[in-house]
GROMACS .gro file of C-alpha atoms in nm:
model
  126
    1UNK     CA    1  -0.012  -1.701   2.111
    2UNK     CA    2   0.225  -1.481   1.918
    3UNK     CA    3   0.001  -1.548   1.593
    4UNK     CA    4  -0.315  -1.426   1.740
    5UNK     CA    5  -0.159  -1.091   1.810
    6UNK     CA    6  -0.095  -1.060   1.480
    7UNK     CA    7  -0.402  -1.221   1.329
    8UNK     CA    8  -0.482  -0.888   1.178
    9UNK     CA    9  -0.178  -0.874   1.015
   10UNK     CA   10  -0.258  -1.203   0.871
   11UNK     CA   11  -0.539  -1.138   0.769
   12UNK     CA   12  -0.494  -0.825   0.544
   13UNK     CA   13  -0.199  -1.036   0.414
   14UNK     CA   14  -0.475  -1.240   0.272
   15UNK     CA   15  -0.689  -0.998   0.142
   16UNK     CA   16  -0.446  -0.814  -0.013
   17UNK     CA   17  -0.386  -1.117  -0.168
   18UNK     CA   18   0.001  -1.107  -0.134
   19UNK     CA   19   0.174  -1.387  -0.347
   20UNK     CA   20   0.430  -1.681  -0.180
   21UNK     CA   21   0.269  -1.587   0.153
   22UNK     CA   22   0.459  -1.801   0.459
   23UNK     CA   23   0.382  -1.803   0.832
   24UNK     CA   24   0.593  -1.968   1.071
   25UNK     CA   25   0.600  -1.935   1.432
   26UNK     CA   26   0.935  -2.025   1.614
   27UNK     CA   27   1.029  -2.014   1.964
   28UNK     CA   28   0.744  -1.737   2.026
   29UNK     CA   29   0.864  -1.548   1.710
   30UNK     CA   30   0.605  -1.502   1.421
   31UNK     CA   31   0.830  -1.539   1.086
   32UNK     CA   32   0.607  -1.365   0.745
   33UNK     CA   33   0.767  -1.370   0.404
   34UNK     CA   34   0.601  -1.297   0.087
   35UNK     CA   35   0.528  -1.066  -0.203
   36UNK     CA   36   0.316  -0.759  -0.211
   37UNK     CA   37   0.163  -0.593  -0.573
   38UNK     CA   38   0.368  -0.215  -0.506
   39UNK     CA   39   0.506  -0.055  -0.184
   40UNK     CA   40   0.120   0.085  -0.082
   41UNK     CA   41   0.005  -0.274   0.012
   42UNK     CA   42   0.370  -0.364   0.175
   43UNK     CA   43   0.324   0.012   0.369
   44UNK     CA   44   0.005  -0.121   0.485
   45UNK     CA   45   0.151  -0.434   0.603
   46UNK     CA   46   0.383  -0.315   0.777
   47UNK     CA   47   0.161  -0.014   0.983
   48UNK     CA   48  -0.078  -0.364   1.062
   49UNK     CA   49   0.269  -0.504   1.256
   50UNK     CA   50   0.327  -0.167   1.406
   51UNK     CA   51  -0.006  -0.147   1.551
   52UNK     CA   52   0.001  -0.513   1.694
   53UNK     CA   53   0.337  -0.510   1.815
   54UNK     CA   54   0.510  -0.153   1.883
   55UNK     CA   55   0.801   0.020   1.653
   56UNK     CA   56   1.030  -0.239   1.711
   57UNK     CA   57   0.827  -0.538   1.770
   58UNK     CA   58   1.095  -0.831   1.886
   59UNK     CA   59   0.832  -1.128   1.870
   60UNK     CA   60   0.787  -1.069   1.462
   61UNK     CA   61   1.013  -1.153   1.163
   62UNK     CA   62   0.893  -1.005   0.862
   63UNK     CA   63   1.089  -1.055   0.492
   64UNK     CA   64   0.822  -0.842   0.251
   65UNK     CA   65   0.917  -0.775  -0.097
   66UNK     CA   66   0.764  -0.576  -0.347
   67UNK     CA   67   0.644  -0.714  -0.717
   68UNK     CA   68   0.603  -0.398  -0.894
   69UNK     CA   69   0.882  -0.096  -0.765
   70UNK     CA   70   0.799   0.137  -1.079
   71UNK     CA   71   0.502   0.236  -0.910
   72UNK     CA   72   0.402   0.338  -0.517
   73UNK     CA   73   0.053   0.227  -0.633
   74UNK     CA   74  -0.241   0.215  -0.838
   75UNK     CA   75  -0.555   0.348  -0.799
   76UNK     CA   76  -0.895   0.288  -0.944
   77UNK     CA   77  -1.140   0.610  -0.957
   78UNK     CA   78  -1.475   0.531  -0.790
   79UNK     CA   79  -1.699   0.793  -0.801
   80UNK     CA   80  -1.690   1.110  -0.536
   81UNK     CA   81  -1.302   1.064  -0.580
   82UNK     CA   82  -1.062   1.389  -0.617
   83UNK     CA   83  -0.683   1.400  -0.727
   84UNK     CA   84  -0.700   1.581  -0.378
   85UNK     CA   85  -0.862   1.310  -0.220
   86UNK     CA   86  -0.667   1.073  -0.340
   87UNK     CA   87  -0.357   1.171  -0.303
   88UNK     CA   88  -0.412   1.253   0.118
   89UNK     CA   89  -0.503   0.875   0.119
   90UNK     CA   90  -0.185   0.725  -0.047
   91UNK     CA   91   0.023   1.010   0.092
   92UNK     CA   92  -0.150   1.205   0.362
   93UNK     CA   93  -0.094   1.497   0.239
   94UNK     CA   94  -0.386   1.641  -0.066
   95UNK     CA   95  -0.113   1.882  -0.201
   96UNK     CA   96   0.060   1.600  -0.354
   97UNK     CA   97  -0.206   1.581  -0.625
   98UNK     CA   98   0.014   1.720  -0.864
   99UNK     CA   99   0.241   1.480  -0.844
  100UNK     CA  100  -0.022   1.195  -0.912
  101UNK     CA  101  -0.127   1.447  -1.207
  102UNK     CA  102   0.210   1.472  -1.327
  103UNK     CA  103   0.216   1.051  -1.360
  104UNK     CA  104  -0.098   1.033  -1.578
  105UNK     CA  105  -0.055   1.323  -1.815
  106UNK     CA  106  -0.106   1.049  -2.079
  107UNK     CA  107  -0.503   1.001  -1.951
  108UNK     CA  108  -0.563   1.334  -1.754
  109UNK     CA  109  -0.577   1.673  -1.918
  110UNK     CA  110  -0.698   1.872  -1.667
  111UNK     CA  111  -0.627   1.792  -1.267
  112UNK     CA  112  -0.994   1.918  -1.182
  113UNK     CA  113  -1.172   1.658  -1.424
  114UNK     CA  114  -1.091   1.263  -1.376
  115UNK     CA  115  -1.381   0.977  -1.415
  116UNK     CA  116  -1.464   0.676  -1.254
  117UNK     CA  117  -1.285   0.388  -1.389
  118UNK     CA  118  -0.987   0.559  -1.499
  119UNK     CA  119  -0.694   0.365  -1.381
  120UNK     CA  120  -0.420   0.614  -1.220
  121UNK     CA  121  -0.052   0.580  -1.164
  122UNK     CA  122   0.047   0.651  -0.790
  123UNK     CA  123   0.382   0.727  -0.846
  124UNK     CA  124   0.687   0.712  -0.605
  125UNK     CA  125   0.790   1.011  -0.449
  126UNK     CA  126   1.153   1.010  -0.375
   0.00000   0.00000   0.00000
């Protein structure tokens, strides 16, 4: 019962492909462990449990670590894609494309001029 409220959660588990994924479900509590790629994906996870089960969902256990910590994330360019743009989707806020231009200086010279392809440091902000 408990499992198919959180199915969702289960699934983007798997196609976010997190590593040493568990699922147990004891006396009506869901227990998840396992390993997400940077704190984005584990983020993501974790706003899937909210919207299943509340703030402070009692009937879910969930241990979710992070592999990579240097990084919030890491983003791809497709094409159409803005510093702006991409910085309201990992933040929510497009302001913080500076930021995300400050991380790549090594690849971008200019904030208004990035290319598909290009693989982009999402950094952390603290």
């Amino acid at each position: 019962m408990v499992k198919a409220k959180y199915q969702n959660v289960l699934d983007l588990g798997e196609k976010l492909n997190i590593q040493n994924g568990d699922v147990k479900e004891e006396n009506g509590v869901l227990h998840v462990t396992g390993t997400a790629t940077n704190q984005y994906e584990k983020n993501q996870l974790w706003d899937a449990i909210k919207a299943a089960g509340g703030e402070n969902p009692a009937d879910i256990v969930a241990d979710i670590k992070v592999a990579d910590t240097s990084v919030y994330a890491r983003h791809t360019v497709a094409s159409g894609d803005t510093l702006g743009k991409i910085a309201k989707h990992y933040y929510g806020d497009a302001m913080k494309y500076k930021e995300i231009f400050e991380a790549n200086k090594d690849i971008l010279k200019n904030p208004d001029v990035i290319h598909p392809d290009q693989n982009l440091v999402i950094p952390n902000l603290g």
